[in-house]
XYZ file of C-alpha atoms in Angstrom:
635
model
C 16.366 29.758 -37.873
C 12.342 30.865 -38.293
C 10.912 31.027 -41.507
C 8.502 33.841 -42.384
C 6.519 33.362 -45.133
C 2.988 33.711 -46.430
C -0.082 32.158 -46.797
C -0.646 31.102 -50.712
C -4.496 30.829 -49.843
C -4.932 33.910 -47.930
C -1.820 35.922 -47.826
C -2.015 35.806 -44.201
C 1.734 35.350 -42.712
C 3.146 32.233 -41.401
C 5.627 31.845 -39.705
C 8.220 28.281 -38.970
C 9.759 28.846 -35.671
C 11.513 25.531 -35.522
C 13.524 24.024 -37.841
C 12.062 20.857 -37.549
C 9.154 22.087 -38.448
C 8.117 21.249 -42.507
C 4.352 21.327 -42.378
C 2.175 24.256 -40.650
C -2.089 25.295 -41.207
C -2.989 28.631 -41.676
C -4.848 29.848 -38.732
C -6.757 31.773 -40.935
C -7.791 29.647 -43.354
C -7.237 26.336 -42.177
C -4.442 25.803 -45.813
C -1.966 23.078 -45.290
C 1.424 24.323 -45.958
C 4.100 22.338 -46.546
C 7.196 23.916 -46.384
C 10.054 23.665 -49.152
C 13.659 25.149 -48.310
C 12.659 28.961 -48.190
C 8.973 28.298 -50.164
C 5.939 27.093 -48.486
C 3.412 25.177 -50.807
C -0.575 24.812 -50.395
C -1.681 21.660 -50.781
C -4.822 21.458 -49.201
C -7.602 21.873 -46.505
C -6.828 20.660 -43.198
C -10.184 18.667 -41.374
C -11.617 20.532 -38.884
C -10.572 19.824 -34.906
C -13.393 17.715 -32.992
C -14.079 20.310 -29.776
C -12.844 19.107 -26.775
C -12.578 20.499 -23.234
C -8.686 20.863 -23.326
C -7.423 23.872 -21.462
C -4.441 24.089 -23.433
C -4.370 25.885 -27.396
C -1.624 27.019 -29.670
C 0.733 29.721 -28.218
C 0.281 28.413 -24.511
C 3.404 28.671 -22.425
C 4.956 26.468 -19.460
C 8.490 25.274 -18.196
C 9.855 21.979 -17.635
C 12.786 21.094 -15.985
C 13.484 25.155 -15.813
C 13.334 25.529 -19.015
C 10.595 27.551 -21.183
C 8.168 25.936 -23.553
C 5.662 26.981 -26.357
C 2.829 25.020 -27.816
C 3.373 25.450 -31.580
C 1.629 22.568 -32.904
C -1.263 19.936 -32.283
C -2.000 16.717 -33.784
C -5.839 15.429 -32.882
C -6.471 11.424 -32.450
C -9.035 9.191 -32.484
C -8.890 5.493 -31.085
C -11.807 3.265 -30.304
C -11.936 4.625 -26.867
C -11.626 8.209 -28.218
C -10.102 10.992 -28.648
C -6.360 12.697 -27.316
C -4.299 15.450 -28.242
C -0.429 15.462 -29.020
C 0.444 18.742 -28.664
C 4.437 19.650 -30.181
C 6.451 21.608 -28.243
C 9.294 24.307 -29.087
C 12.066 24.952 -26.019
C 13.840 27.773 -25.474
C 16.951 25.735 -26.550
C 15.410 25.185 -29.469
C 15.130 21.642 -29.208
C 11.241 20.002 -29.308
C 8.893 17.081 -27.806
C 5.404 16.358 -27.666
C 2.742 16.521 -25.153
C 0.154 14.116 -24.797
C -3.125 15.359 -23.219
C -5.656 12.186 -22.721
C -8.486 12.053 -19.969
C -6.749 14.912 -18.053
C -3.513 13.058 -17.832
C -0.147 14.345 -19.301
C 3.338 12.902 -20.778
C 6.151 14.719 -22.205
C 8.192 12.667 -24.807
C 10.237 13.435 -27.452
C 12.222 10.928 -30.131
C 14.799 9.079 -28.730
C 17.098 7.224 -31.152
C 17.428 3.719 -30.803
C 20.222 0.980 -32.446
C 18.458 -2.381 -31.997
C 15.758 -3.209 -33.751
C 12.086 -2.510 -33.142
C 9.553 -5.345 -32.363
C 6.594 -5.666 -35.226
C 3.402 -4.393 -34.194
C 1.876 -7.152 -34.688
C 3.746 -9.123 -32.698
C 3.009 -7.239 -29.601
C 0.519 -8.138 -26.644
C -0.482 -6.493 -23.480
C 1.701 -7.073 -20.352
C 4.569 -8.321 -22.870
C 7.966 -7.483 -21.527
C 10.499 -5.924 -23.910
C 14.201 -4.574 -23.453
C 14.902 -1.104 -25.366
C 16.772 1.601 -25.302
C 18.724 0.353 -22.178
C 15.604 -0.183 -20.298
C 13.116 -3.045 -19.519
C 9.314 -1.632 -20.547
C 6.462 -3.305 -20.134
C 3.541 -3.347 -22.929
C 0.608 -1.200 -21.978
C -1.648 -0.847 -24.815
C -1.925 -1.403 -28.685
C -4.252 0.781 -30.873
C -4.409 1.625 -34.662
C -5.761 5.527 -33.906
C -6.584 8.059 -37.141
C -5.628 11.351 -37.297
C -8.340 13.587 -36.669
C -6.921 17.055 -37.896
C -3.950 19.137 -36.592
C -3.332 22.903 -36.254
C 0.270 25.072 -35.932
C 3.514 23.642 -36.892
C 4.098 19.759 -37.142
C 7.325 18.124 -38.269
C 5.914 15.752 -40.630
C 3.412 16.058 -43.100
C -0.174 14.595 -41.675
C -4.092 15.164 -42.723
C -7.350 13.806 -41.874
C -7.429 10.112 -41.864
C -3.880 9.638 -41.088
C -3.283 6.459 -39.680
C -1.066 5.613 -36.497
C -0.411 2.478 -34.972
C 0.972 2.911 -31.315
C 2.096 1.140 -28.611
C 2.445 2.736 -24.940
C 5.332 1.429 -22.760
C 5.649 2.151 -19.120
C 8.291 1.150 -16.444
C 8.828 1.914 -12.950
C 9.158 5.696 -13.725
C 9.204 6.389 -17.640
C 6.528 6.565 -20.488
C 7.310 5.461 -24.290
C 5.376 5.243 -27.534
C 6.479 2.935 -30.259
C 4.776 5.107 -33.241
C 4.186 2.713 -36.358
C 3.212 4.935 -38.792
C 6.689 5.927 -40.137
C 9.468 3.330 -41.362
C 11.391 2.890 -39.374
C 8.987 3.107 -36.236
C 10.177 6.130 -33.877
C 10.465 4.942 -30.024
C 9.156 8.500 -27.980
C 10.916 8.565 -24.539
C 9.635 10.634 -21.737
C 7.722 10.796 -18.559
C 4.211 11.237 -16.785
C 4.205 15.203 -15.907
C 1.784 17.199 -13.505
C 0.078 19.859 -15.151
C 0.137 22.016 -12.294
C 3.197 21.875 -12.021
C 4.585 22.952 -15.312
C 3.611 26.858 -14.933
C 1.167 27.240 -17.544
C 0.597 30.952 -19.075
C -1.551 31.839 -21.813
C -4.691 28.800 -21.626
C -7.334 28.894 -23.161
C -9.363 31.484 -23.699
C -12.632 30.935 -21.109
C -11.661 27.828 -19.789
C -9.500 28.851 -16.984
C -8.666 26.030 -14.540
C -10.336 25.063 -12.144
C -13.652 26.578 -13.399
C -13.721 24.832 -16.816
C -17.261 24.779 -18.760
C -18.247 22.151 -21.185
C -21.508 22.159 -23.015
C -24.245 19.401 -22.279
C -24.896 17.420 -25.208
C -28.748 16.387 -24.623
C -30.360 13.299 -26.508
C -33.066 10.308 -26.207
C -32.253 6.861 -25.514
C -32.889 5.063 -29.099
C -33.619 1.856 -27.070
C -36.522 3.151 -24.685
C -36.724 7.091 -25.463
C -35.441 8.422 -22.108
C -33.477 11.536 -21.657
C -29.932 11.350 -21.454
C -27.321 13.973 -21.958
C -23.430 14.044 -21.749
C -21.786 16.625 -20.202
C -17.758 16.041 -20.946
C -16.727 15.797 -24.843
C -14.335 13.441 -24.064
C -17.134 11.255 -22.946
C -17.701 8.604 -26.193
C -20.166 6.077 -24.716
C -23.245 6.462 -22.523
C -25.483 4.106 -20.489
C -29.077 4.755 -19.996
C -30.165 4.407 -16.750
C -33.562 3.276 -16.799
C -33.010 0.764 -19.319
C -29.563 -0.175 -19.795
C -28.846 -0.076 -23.524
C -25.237 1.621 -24.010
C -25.089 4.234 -27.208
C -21.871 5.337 -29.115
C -21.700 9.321 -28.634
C -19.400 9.048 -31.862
C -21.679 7.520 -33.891
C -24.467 10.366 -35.679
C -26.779 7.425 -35.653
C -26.566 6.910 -31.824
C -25.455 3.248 -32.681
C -26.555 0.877 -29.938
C -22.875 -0.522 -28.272
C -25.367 -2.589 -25.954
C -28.624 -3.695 -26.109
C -31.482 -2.615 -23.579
C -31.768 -4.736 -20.781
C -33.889 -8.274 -20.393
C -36.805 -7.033 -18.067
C -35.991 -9.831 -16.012
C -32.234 -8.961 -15.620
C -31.349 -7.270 -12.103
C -30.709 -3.850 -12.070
C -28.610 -1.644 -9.782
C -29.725 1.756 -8.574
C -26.235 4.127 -7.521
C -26.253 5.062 -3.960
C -24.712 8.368 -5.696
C -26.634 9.224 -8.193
C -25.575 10.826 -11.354
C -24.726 14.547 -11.758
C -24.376 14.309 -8.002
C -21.455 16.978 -7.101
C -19.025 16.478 -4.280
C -15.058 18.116 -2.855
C -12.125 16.397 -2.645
C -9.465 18.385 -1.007
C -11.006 21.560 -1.961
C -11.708 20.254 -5.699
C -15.059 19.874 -7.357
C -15.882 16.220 -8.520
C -19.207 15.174 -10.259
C -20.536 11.592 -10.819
C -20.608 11.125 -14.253
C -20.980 7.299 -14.990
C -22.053 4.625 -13.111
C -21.103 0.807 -13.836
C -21.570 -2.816 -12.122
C -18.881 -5.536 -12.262
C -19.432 -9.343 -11.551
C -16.929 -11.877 -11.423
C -17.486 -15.503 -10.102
C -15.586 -17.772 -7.665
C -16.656 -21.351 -7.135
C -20.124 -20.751 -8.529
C -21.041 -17.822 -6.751
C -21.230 -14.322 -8.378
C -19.795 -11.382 -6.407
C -20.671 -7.879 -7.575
C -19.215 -4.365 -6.783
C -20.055 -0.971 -8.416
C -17.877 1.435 -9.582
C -18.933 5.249 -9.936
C -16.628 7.705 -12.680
C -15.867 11.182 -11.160
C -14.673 13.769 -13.489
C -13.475 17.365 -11.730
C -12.928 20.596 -14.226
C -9.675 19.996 -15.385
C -10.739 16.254 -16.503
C -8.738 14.219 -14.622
C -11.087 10.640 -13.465
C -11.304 9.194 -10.543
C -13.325 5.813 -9.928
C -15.328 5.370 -6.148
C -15.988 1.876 -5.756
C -18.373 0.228 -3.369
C -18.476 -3.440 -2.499
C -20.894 -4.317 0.593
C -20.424 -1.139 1.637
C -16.945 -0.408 1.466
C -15.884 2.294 -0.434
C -12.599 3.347 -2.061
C -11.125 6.073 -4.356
C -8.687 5.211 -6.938
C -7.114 6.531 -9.933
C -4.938 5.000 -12.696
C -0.796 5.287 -12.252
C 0.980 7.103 -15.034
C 3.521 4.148 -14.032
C 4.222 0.922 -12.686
C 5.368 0.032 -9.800
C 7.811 -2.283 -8.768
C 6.752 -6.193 -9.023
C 8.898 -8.677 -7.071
C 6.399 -11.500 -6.334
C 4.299 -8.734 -3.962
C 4.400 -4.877 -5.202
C 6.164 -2.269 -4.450
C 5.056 1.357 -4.382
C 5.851 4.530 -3.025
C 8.341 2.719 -0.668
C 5.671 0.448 0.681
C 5.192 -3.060 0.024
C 1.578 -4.661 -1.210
C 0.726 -8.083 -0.733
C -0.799 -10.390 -3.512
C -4.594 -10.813 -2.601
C -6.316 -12.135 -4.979
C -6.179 -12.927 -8.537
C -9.602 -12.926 -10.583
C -9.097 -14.082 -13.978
C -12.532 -12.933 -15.202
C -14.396 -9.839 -14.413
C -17.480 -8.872 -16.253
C -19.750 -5.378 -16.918
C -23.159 -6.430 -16.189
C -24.463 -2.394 -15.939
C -23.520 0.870 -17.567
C -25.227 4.118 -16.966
C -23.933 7.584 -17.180
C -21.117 8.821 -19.709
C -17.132 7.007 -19.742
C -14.188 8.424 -21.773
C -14.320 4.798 -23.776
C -16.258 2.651 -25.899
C -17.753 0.430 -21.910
C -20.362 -1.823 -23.204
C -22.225 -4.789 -21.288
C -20.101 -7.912 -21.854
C -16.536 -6.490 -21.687
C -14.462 -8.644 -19.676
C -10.887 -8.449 -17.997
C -8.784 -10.187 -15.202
C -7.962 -8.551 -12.237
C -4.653 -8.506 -9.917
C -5.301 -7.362 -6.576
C -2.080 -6.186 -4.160
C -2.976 -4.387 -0.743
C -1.393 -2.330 2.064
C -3.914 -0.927 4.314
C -5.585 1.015 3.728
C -4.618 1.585 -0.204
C -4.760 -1.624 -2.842
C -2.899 -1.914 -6.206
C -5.188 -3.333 -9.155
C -3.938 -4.354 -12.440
C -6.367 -4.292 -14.579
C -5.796 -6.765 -18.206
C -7.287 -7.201 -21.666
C -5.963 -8.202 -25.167
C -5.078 -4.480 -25.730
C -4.711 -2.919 -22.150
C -2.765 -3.215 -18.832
C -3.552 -0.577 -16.463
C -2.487 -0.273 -12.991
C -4.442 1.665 -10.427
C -4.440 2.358 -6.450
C -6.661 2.680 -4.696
C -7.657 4.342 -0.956
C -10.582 3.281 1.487
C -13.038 5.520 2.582
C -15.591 4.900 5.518
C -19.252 5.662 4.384
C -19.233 8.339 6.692
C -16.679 9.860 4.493
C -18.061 9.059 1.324
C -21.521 10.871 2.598
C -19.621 14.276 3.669
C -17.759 14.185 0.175
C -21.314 14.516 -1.481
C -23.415 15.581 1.301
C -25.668 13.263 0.984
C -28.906 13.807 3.336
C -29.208 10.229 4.458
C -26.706 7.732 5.238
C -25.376 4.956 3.186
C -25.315 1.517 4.936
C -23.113 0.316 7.092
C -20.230 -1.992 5.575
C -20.078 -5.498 5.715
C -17.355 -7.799 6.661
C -13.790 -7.093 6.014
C -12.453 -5.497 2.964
C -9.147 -5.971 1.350
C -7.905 -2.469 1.746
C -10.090 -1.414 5.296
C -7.579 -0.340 7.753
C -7.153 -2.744 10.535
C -8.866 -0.536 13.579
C -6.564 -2.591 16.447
C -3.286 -1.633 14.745
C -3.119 1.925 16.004
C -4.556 0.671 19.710
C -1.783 -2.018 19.361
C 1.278 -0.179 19.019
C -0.152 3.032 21.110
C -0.206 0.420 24.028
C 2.832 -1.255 23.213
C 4.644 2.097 23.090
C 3.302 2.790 26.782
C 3.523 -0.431 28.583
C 7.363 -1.161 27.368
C 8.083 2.181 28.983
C 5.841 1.207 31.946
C 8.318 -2.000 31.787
C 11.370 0.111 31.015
C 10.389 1.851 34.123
C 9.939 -0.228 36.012
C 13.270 -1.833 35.598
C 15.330 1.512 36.399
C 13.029 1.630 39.834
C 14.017 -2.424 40.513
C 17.678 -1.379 39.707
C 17.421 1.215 41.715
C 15.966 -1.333 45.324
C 18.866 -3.373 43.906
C 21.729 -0.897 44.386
C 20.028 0.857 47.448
C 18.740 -2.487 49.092
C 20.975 -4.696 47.727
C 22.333 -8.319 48.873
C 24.451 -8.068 52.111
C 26.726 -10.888 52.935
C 26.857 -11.862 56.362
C 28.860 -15.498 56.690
C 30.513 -17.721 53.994
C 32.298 -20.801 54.700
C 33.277 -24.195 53.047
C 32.850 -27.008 54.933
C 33.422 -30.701 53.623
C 30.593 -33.096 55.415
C 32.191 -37.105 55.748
C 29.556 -40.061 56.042
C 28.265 -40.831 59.768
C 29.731 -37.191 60.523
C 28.323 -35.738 64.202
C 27.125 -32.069 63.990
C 29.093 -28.968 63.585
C 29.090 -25.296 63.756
C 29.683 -22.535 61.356
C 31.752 -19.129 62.386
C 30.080 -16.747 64.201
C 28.509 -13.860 62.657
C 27.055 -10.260 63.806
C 23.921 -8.714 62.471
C 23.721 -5.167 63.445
C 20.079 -4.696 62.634
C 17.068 -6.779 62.338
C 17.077 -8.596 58.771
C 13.554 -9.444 57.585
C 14.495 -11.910 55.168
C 17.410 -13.615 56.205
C 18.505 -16.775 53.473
C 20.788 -19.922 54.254
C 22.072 -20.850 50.794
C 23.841 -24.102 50.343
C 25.300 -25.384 46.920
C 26.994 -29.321 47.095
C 28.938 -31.422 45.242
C 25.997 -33.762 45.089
C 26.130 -36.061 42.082
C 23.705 -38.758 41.859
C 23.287 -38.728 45.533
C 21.164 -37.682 48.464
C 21.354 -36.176 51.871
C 20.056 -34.060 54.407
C 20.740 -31.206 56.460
C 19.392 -30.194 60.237
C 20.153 -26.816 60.721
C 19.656 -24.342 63.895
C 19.992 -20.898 63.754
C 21.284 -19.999 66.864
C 21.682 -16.262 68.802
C 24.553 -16.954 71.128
C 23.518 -14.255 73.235
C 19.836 -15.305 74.190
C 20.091 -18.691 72.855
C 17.136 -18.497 71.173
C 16.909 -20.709 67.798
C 15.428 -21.518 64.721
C 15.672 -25.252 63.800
C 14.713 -26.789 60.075
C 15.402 -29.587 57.865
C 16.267 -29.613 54.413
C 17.040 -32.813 52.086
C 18.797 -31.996 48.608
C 19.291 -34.847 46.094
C 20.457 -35.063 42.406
C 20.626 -37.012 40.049
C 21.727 -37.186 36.108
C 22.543 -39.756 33.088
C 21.735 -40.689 29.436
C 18.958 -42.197 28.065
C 18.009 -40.852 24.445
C 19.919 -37.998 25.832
C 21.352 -36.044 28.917
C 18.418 -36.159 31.695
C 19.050 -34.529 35.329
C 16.619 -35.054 38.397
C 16.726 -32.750 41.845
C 18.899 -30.510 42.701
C 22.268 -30.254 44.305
C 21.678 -26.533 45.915
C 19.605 -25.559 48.380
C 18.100 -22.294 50.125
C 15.942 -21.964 53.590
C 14.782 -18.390 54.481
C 14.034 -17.066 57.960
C 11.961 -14.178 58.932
C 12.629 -11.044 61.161
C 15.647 -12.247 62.917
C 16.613 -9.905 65.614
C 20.286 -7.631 65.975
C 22.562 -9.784 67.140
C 25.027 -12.536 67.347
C 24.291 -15.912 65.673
C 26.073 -19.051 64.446
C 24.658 -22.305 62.546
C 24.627 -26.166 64.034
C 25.023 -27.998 61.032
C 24.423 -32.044 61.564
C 24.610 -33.480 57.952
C 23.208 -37.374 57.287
C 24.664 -38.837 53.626
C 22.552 -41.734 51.895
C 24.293 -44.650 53.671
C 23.806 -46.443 50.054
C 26.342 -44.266 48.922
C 28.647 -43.038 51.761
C 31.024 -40.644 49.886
C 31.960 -37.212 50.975
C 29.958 -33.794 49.952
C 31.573 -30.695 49.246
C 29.458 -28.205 50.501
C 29.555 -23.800 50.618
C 27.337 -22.058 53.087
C 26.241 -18.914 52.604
C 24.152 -16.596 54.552
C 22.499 -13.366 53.197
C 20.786 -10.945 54.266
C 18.299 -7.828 52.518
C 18.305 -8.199 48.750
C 14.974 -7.314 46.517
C 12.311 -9.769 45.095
C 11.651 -10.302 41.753
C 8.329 -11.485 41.709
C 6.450 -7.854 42.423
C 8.079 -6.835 39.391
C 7.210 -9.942 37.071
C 3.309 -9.378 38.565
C 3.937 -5.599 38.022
C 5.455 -6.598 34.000
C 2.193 -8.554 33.579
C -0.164 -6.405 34.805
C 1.187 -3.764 32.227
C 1.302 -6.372 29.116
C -2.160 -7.558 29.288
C -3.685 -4.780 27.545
C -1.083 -4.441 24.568
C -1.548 -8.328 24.483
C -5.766 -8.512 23.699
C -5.272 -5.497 21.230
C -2.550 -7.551 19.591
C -4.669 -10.375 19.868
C -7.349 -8.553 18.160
C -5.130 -6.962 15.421
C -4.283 -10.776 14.518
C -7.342 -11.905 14.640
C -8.919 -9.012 12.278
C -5.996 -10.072 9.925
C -6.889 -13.220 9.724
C -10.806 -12.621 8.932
C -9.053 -10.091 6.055
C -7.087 -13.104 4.588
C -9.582 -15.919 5.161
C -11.310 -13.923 1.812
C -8.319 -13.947 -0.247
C -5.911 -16.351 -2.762
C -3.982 -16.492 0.811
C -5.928 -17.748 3.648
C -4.136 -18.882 6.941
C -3.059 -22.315 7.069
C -4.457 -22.696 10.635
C -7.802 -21.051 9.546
C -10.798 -23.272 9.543
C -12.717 -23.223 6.342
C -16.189 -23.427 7.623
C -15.658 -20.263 9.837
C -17.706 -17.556 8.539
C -16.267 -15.112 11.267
């Protein structure tokens, strides 16, 4: 049941509206009440909140799952990378969670109880694989955070100071935080959740989404005295970009978290330079930091660049540029699916490359986290054209990200950038492979081309099909004089007319004189044929020749015809053949269609041809080259 009761500061009334609740600050005068059965007690000031650009405050409303939702309380955080918000949550039901709000992404989790026992904290690592609560989880992060301050209703009792150790879990589709800072540790169980989609009422006051303001925080470089300024308040580091140095935002001092640059270092100037504003999908983006990564293979140092875009409800994006290539990625709330290659979305990604050391070299602009010159990580790559899978790793964090390629064509409309950036480079990891889409677009059409042409071949068949004119069996002896086949009528010219003769040859030869004759006009058509075959073992079953036979004659007139047949057997070997005559007439060719099939092919066969070969140039750059592929080919 609520609890109404009253300030002891102020007299202004509070009220408990869950009863988990034991601990709630006076929006009035910022008392911490703790509350005691039916009593609330005063036993304190609570710190004051560090401003943020969060469009959410106390009293906001939303639904999840079809369910109302009211933010009644807020806890405030600060790690080394910053700052988040846990806001608590009272359903309709009655029953509560917690929102976390960090760098514009949400999760809703509440305490889920657990039998087995919890790991230490200290015995935890990055990318560590643990089994709890039924489910396999893999380590994300570590942090010891403070408590900042906290506002509303809260169901323990927390001030200023307050630490937390935490550790972020993630699987395949769930969230968790192991929460160290009560004995037992509690293990929160939830999920990643849009914020769009949770039907927010009641925001803040002036910061209505999209169109959310944040004051510019304006300030010299204390390493060369240029103007900078930071425009998000989440933002907790910032590189200057005319000489390098990155400053803590956090710090009053403007503590140096890197040192100027060596005037002989190189420096990178962004193709997009900062404050630049761009659309994506209708959405407003702005470039807020800018940073250079190095990593090197064999000796040889390959650098990319890697611009932060923030929109208005906070939510980052990263636009990354290698020799012209661009992407656009954004971290997952999950992981996907690792089984050797990736899965993700239903699609598989294919190990690339593995680089076990990547370094920042150059930091300009404003980032969300304490980015300094120096910081190092190793990097998994996994691609499916045209979108990669990263995995990002340090001691404390394992983040995965995808990522989607963008021409610089597109990149320049997104920003409209007067002039144009340069033309790409080589093959990237992620560039979509332009031959695919020719490839199977021909494909499709020539097998139909092929298909159709088979139904019009089957249709010559059945219309102009074989006609069978004489068949007879004759047995041919050695030293055998000539002799004559039925007779047989042809009612209308035949322009291919075939004698087809299949033996009983084995390992044999012989030969055949035979004279088409038209009994009528005795005119006739005389040839030869000779037929041999021949077979054994030797290493294996080995034939030679053939013991069939067919002679074809041209344009024959209507009429009546028979065949003189004088046979000769290899006198070597004077044994009786076995022999069927056949004579045909019409019948349809094949080879018109095989020239016709090949004709169609050879277009769907170069564009699969290229495809292959622009997948090989792809791979020739990665921890997978082709096994065929020469080394030395630069191509």
């Amino acid at each position: 049941m609520p609890l109404n009761a009253t300030c002891p500061a102020c007299g202004a009334p509070v009220v408990f509206r869950s009863a988990a609740s034991i601990l709630a600050v006076c929006e009035y005068c910022q008392s911490t009440l703790l509350r005691q059965d039916a009593a609330v007690e005063d036993i304190g000031k609570m710190a004051a909140l560090a401003e943020d650009r969060s469009p959410l405050q106390l009293g906001s409303e939303g639904r999840y799952r079809d369910v109302p939702f009211t933010l009644i309380g807020r806890i405030q955080l600060r790690y080394s990378q910053g700052l988040w918000n846990e806001w608590y949550l009272l359903f309709a039901d009655q029953h509560t969670a917690w929102l976390s709000e960090a760098g514009g992404e949400y999760v809703l989790t509440s305490v889920q109880p657990v039998q087995e026992p919890l790991p230490p904290f200290e015995g935890l690592s990055a990318g560590q694989r643990l089994q709890l609560a039924g489910q396999a989880w893999t380590v994300t992060n570590l942090e010891t955070a403070s408590c900042v301050a906290g506002e509303g209703e809260l169901p323990f009792k927390v001030g200023g100071g307050y630490p937390v150790p935490a550790v972020d879990l993630k699987n395949t589709r769930h969230f968790a935080t192991l929460d160290y800072s009560e004995t037992p540790p509690l293990l929160f169980l939830g999920e990643p959740v849009v914020f769009d989609q949770l039907a927010w009422t009641r925001l803040r006051e002036g910061m209505p989404l999209p169109e959310n303001v944040v004051p510019v925080r304006s300030f010299h470089c204390p390493a060369c005295g240029a103007p900078m300024q930071a425009k998000s308040m989440d933002s907790v580091a910032a590189g200057c970009i005319s000489c390098g140095a990155v400053i803590d935002l956090n710090s009053k001092t403007q503590a140096l978290l890197s040192k100027a640059l060596k005037p002989e270092a190189e420096r990178y100037t962004p193709q997009l330079p900062l404050g630049a504003k761009g659309q994506l999908d209708g959405a407003a983006l702005e470039v807020i930091g800018f940073l250079v990564r190095q990593c090197r293979v064999a000796g040889r140092a390959y650098d990319w660049r890697e611009y932060l875009l923030v929109d208005a409800t906070g939510q980052y994006r990263w636009l990354i540029e290698y020799d012209g290539h661009w992407s656009l990625a954004r971290t997952l709330p999950t992981l996907p699916v690792e089984l050797g290659n990736v899965r993700y979305e239903g699609e598989i990604f294919r190990h690339f490359q593995t680089t076990q050391e990547v370094e920042v070299i150059q930091v300009a602009g404003e980032f969300p986290w304490r980015v300094q010159r120096g910081e190092r990580s190793g990097v998994i790559d996994y691609v499916a054209p045209p979108r990669m899978l990263s995995c990002e790793r340090s001691d404390k964090d394992l983040t995965w990200s995808v990522a989607s390629y963008l021409t610089p064509q597109h990149v320049a409309e997104m920003f409209a950038l007067k002039a144009a950036l340069p033309e790409p480079v080589g093959i990237h990891a992620c560039q979509p492979n332009p031959w695919l889409e020719t490839r199977n677009r021909t494909w499709s059409t020539a097998w139909k081309l092929v298909l159709a042409a088979i139904l019009l071949q089957a249709v010559f068949l059945l219309t102009f099909g074989e006609r069978l004119w004489l068949r007879q069996d004759f047995d041919f002896m050695p030293a055998q004089g000539e002799t004559t086949s039925r007779e047989f009528v042809l009612p209308k010219m035949e322009k291919t007319l075939r004698v087809r003769n299949r033996t009983s040859l084995n390992n044999n030869w012989m030969s055949l004189d035979l004279v088409l004759v038209n009994k009528t006009s005795g005119e006739a058509w005389p040839v030869t044929r000779e037929l041999s075959f021949y077979q054994g073992w030797d290493d294996g079953h080995w034939t030679e020749g053939s013991a069939s036979d067919e002679v074809v004659f041209q344009r024959i007139p209507a009429g009546t015809y028979y065949l003189a047949i004088e046979p000769e057997i290899a006198p070597e070997k004077p044994e009786p053949v076995n022999a069927r005559l056949e004579v045909l007439g019409g019948g349809v060719g094949w080879s018109n269609w095989v020239m016709l099939a090949l004709f169609v092919l050879l277009w769907p066969g170069f564009a699969y041809a290229r495809a292959a070969a622009f997948e090989t140039r792809r791979w020739l750059e990665s921890d997978h080259p082709p096994a065929d592929a020469d080394e030395g080919d630069d191509d």
